[in-house]
CSV table of C-alpha atoms and ligand atoms in Angstrom, one decimal:
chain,number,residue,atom,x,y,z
P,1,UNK,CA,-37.4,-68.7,57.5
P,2,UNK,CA,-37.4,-72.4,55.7
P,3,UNK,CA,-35.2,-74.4,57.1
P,4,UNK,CA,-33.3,-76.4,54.6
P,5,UNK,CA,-32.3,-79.9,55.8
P,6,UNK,CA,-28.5,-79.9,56.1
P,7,UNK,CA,-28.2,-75.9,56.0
P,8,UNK,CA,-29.6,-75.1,58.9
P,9,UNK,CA,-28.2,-74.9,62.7
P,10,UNK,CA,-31.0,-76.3,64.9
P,11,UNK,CA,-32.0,-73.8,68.2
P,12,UNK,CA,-31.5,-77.0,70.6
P,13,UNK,CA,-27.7,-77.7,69.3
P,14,UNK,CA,-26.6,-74.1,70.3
P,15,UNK,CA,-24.8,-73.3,74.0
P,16,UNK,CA,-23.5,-70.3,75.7
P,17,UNK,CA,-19.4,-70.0,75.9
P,18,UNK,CA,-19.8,-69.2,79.2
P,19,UNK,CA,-21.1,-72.6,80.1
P,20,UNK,CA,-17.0,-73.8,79.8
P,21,UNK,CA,-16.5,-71.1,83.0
P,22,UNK,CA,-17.1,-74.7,84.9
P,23,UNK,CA,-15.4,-77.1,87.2
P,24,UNK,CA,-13.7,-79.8,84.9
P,25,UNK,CA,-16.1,-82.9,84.1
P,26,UNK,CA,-12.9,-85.1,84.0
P,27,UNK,CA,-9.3,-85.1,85.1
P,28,UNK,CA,-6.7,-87.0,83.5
P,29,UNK,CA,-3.5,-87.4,82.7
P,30,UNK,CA,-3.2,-87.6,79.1
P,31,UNK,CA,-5.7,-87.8,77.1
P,32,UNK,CA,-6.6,-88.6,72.9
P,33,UNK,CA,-9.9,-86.9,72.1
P,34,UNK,CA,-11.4,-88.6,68.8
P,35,UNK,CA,-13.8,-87.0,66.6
P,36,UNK,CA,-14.9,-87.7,63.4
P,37,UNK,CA,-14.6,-92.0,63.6
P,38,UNK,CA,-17.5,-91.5,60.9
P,39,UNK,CA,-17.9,-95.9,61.7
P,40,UNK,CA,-14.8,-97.1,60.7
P,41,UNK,CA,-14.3,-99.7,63.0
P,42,UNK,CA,-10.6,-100.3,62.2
P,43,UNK,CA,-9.7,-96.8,63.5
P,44,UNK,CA,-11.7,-97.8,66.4
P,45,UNK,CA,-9.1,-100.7,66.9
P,46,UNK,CA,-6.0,-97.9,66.1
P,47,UNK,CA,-6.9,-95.5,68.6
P,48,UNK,CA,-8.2,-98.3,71.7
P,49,UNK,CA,-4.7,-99.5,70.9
P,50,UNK,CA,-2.7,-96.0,71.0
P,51,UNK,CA,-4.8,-95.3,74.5
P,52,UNK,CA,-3.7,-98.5,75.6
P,53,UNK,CA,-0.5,-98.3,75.3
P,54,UNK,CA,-0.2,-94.9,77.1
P,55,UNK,CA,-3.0,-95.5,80.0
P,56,UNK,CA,-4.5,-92.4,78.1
P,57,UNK,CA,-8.1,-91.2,78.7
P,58,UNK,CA,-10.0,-91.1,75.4
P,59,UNK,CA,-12.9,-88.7,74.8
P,60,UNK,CA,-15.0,-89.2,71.1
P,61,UNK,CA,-16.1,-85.8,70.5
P,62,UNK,CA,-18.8,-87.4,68.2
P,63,UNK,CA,-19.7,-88.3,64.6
P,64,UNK,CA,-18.5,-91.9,65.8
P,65,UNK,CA,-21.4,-92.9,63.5
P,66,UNK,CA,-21.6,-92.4,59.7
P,67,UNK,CA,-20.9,-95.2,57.2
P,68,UNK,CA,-21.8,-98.3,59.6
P,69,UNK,CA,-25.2,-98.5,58.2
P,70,UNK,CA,-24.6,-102.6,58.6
P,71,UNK,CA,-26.8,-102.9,61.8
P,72,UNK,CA,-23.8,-105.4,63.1
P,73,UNK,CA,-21.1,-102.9,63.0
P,74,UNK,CA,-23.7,-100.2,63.7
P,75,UNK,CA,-24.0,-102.0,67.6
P,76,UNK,CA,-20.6,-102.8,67.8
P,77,UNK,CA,-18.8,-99.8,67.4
P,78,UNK,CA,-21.0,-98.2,69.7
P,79,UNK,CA,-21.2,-100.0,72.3
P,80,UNK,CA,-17.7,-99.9,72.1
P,81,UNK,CA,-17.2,-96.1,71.9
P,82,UNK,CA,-20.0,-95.9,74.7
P,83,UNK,CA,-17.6,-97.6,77.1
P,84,UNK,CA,-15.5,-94.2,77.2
P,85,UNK,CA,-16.0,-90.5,77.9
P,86,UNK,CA,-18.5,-89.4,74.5
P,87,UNK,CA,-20.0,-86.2,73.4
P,88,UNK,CA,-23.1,-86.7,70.5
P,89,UNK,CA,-22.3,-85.2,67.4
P,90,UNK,CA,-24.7,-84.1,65.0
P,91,UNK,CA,-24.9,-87.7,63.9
P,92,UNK,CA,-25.8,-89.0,67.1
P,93,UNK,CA,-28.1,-86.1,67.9
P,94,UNK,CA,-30.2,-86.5,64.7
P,95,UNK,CA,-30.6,-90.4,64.9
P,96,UNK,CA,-31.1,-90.3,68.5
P,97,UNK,CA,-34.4,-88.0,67.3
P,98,UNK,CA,-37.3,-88.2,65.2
P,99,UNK,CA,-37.1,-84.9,63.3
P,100,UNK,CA,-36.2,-85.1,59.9
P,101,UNK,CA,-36.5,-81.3,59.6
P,102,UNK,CA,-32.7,-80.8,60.0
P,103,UNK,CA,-31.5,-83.3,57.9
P,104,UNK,CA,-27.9,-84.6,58.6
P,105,UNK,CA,-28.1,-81.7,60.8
P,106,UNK,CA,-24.1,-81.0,59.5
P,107,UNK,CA,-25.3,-77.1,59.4
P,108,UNK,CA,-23.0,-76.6,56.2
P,109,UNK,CA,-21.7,-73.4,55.3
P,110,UNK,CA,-21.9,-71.9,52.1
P,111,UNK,CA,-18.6,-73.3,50.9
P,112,UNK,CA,-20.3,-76.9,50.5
P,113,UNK,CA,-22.3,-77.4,47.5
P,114,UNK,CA,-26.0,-78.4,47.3
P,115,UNK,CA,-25.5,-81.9,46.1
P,116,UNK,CA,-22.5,-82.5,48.5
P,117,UNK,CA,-26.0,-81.4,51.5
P,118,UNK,CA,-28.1,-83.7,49.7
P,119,UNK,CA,-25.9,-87.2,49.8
P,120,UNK,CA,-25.1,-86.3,53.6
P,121,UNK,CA,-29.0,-86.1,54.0
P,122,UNK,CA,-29.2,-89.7,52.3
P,123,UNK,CA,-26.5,-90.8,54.4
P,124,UNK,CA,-28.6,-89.5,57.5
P,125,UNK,CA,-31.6,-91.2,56.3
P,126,UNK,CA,-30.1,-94.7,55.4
P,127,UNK,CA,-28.1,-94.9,58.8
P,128,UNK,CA,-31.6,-93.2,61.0
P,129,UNK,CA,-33.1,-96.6,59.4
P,130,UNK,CA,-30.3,-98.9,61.0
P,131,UNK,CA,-30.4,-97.3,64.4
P,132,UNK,CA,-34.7,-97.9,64.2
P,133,UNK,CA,-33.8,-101.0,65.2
P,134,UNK,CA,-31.9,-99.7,68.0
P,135,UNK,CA,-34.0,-97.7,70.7
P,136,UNK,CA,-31.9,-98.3,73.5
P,137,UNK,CA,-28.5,-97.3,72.0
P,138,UNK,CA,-30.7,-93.9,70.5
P,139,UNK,CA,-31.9,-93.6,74.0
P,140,UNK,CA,-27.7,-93.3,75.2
P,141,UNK,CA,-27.0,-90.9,72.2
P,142,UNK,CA,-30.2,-88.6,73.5
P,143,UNK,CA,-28.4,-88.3,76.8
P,144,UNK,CA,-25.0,-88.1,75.8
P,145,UNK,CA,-23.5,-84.0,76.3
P,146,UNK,CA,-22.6,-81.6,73.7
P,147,UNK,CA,-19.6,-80.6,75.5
P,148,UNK,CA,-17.3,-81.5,78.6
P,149,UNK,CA,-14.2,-79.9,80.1
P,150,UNK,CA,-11.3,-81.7,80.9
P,151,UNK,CA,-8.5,-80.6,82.8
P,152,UNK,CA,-4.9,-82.6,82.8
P,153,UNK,CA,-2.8,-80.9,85.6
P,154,UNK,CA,-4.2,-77.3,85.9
P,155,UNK,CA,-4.6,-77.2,82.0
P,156,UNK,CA,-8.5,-76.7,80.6
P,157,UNK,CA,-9.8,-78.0,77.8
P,158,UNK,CA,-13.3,-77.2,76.4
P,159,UNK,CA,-13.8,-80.4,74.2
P,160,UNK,CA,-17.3,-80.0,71.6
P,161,UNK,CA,-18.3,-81.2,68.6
P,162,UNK,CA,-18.9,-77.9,66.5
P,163,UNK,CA,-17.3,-75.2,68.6
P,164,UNK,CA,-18.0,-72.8,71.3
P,165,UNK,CA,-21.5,-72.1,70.4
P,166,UNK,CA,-22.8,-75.0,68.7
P,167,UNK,CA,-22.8,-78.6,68.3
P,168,UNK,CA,-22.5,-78.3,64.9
P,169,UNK,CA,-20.8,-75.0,64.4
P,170,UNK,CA,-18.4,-74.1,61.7
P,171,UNK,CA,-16.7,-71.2,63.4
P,172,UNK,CA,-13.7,-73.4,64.6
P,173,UNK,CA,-12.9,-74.7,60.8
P,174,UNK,CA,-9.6,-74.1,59.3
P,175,UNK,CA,-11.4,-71.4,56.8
P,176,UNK,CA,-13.2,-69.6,59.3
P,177,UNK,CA,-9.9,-69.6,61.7
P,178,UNK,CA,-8.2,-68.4,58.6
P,179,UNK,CA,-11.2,-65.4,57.9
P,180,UNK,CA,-9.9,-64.0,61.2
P,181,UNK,CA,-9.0,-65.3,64.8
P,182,UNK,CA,-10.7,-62.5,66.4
P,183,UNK,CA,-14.0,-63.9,67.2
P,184,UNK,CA,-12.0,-67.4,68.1
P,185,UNK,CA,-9.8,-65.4,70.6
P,186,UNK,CA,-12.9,-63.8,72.2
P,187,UNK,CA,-14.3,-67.0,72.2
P,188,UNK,CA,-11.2,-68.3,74.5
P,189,UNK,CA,-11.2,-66.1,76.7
P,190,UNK,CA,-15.1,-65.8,77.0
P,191,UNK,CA,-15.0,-69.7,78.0
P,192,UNK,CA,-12.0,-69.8,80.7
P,193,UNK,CA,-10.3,-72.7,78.3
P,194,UNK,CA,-7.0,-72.9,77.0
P,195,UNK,CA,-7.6,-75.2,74.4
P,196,UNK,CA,-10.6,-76.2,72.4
P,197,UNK,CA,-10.6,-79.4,71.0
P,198,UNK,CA,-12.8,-80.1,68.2
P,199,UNK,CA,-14.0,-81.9,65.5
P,200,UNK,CA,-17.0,-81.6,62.5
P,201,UNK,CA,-15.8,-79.9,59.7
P,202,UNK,CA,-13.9,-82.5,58.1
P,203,UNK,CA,-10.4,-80.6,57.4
P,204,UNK,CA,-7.7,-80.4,61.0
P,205,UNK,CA,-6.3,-77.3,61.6
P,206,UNK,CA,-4.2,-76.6,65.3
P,207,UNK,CA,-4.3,-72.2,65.5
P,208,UNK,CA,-2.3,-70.7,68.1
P,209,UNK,CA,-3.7,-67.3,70.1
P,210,UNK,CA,-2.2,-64.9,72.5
P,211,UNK,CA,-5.4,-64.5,74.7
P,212,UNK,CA,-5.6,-62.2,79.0
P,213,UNK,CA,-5.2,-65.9,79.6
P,214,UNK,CA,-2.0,-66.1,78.2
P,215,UNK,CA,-1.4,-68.5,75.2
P,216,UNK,CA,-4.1,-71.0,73.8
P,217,UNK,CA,-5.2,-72.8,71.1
P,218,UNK,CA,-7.8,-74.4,69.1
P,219,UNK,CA,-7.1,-78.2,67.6
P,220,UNK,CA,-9.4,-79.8,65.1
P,221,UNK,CA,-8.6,-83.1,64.4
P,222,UNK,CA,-10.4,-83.3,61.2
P,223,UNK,CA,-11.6,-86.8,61.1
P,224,UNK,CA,-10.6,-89.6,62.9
P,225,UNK,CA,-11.6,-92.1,60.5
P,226,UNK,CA,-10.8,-91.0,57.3
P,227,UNK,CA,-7.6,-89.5,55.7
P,228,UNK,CA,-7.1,-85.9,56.5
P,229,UNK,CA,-4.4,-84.7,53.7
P,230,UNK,CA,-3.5,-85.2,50.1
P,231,UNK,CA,-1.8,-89.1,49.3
P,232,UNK,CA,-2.5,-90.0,52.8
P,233,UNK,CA,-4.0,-93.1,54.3
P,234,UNK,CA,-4.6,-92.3,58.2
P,235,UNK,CA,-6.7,-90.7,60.1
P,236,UNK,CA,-6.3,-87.8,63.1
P,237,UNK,CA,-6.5,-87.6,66.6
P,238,UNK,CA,-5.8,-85.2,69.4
P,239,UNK,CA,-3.6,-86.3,72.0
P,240,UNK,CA,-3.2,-84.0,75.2
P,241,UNK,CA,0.2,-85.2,77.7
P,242,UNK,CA,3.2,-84.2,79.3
P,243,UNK,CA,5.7,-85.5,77.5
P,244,UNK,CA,5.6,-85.4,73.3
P,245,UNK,CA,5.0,-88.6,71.3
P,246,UNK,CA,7.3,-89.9,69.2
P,247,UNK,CA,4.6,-90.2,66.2
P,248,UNK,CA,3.1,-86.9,66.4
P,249,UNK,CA,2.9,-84.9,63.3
P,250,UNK,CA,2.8,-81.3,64.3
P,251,UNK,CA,1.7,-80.3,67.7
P,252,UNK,CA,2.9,-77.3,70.1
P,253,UNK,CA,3.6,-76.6,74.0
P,254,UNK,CA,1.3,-75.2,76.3
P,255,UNK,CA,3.1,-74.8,79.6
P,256,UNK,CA,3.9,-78.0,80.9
P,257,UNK,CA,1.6,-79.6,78.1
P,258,UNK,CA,2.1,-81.0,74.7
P,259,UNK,CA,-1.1,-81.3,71.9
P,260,UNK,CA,-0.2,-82.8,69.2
P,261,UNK,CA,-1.9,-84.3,65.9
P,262,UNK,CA,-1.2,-87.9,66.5
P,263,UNK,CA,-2.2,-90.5,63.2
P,264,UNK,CA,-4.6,-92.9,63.7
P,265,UNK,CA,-3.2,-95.8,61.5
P,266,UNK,CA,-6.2,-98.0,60.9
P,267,UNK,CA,-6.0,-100.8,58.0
P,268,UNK,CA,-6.5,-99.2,54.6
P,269,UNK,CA,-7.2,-102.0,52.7
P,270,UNK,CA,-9.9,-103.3,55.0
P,271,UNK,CA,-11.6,-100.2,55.3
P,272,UNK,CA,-12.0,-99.5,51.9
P,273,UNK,CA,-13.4,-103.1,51.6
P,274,UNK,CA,-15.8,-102.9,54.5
P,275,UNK,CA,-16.4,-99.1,52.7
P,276,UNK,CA,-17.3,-100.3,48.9
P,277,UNK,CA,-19.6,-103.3,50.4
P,278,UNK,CA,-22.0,-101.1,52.1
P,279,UNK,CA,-21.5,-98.0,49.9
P,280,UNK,CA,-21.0,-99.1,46.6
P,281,UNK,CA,-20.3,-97.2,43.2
P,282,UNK,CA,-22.8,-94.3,42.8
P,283,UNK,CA,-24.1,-94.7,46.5
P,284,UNK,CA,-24.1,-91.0,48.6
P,285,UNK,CA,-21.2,-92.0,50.3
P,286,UNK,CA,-18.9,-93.5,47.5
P,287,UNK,CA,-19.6,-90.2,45.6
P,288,UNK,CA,-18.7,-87.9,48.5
P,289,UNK,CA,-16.3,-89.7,50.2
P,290,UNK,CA,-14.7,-92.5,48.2
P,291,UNK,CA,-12.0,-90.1,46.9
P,292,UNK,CA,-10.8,-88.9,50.1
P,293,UNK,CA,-10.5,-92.7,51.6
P,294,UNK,CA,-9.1,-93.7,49.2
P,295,UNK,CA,-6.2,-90.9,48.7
P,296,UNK,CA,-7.1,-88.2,51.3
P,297,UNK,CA,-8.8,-84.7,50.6
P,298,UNK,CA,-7.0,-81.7,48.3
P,299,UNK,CA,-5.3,-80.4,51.8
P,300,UNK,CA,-1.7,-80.1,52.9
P,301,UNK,CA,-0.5,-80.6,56.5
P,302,UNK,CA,1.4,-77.0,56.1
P,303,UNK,CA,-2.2,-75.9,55.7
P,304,UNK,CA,-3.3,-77.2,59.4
P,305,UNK,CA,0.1,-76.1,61.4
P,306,UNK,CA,-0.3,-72.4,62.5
P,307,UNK,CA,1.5,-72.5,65.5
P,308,UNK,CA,5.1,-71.2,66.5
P,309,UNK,CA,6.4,-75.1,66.0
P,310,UNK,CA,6.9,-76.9,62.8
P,311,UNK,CA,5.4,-80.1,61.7
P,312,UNK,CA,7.4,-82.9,63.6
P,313,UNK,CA,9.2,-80.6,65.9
P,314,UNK,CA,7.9,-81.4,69.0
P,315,UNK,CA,8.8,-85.5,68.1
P,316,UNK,CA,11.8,-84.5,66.9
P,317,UNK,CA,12.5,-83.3,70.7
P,318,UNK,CA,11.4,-86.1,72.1
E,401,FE2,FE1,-20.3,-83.3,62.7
């Protein structure tokens, strides 16, 4: 079969669940795992400062790179993000190579139109020319995992990209969860996790499941660097801890454990700036994405919250 640049799942992006059935990579006592940054350097300032504050671990669970096509911010937000724990994304993994075969390598499901597959492709293509320059830093990505588990005091957490299967997999999106949890809950308890953090398909969603494990749960964080529901100017981050934050949005216990969706309040007005300079009217990215930085996507946060707690509860108990 063809392979169509941006459609297609590439063999080398695609693990076992059982590979999770591991002794954790990383302990830590709380931890904020960022995916989706997408180059936004001011979210990279929000979230070093919320880790900061809280002696928190961070993990970016890739796409760190994606609008920095400016070969100055391109270096310095990675070498930045490639002072902490990092997984590649499909980003990463497609500038760190040379094949153009698999495009942005996004692997988008049928649910994203053709011209939507074709400006991520440009996107790709312009930002695989900065990183050229770069062979050292594509050298890093090359190496970088695809997935890494965590454990914070007896709880494990399978953090990817994609999901449990692939780097760029779509079968931890909020419309697949929604499809039916059944292959998710297999997946759980197939990978001796009890949470999945991840990342990739642009929307959040945090889905609660009663696995032989006992209770776990699957948190996207949508995107890190970008607005993540409708009239909304911050991004979304993951935060893992004992005790709830006070600006969490919606999260749930696990045991001992609170994960939450945390904001990631970067500087709108900057952003944008920095955004329309480099992606100007009728570029890719302005088509694609302008909207949603500007205002946030057509998605509620009612929509993402399918656990047993409502939005703000746990901060409410804090
Ligand atoms: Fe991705």
């Amino acid at each position: 079969m063809a392979r169509t640049p941006g459609r297609s799942c590439p063999r080398h992006y695609r693990y076992s669940p059982a590979v999770f059935a591991r002794a954790a990579d990383l302990e830590a006592q709380s931890l904020y795992i960022v995916g989706g940054l997408y180059g936004n350097p001011f979210a990279l300032e929000a979230v070093l400062a919320m880790a900061r504050r809280e002696s928190a671990t961070l993990v970016f669970n890739g796409d760190f790179n994606w609008f920095n096509v400016d070969p100055a911010e391109f270096e310095s937000v990675n070498e930045t993000v490639l002072q902490h724990a990092a997984l590649r994304g499909n980003v990463e993994t497609e500038i760190a190579g040379e094949d153009e075969g698999a495009g942005c390598g996004c692997a988008y499901p049928e649910w994203v139109g053709d011209a939507e597959v074709e400006r991520s492709n440009e996107i790709l293509g312009r930002l695989r020319e900065t990183a050229s320059a770069y062979p050292e830093m594509r050298a890093r990505f090359a190496v970088l995992p695809m997935h890494l588990v965590a454990e914070i005091g007896g709880l494990r957490v399978g953090i990817v990209h994609g999901d449990a299967e692939s780097l760029a997999g779509w079968g931890f999106s909020q419309e697949a969860l929604r499809e039916g949890p059944g292959r998710a809950r297999a997946l759980l308890a197939g990978a001796g996790v009890d949470v999945f953090a991840c990342t990739h398909t642009c929307l959040p969603v945090m889905q609660e499941f009663s696995t032989l494990r006992g209770a776990a749960l699957i948190v996207n964080n949508g995107a890190a660097g970008m607005p993540n529901f409708r009239d909304t100017r911050f991004g979304l981050a993951t935060r893992i801890a004992s005790a709830p934050s006070t600006q969490a949005l919606y999260g749930t216990r696990l045991g001992k454990w609170v994960v939450e969706a945390v904001p990631v309040r970067y500087d709108h007005e900057a952003w944008i700036a920095r955004f329309d300079r480099f992606w100007p009217a009728g570029s890719p990215a302005s088509l694609s994405y302008r909207r949603r930085i500007a205002s946030g996507p057509d998605y509620e946060m009612e929509q993402a919250v399918r656990t047993g707690a409502p939005a703000g509860a746990l901060s409410r108990v804090a």
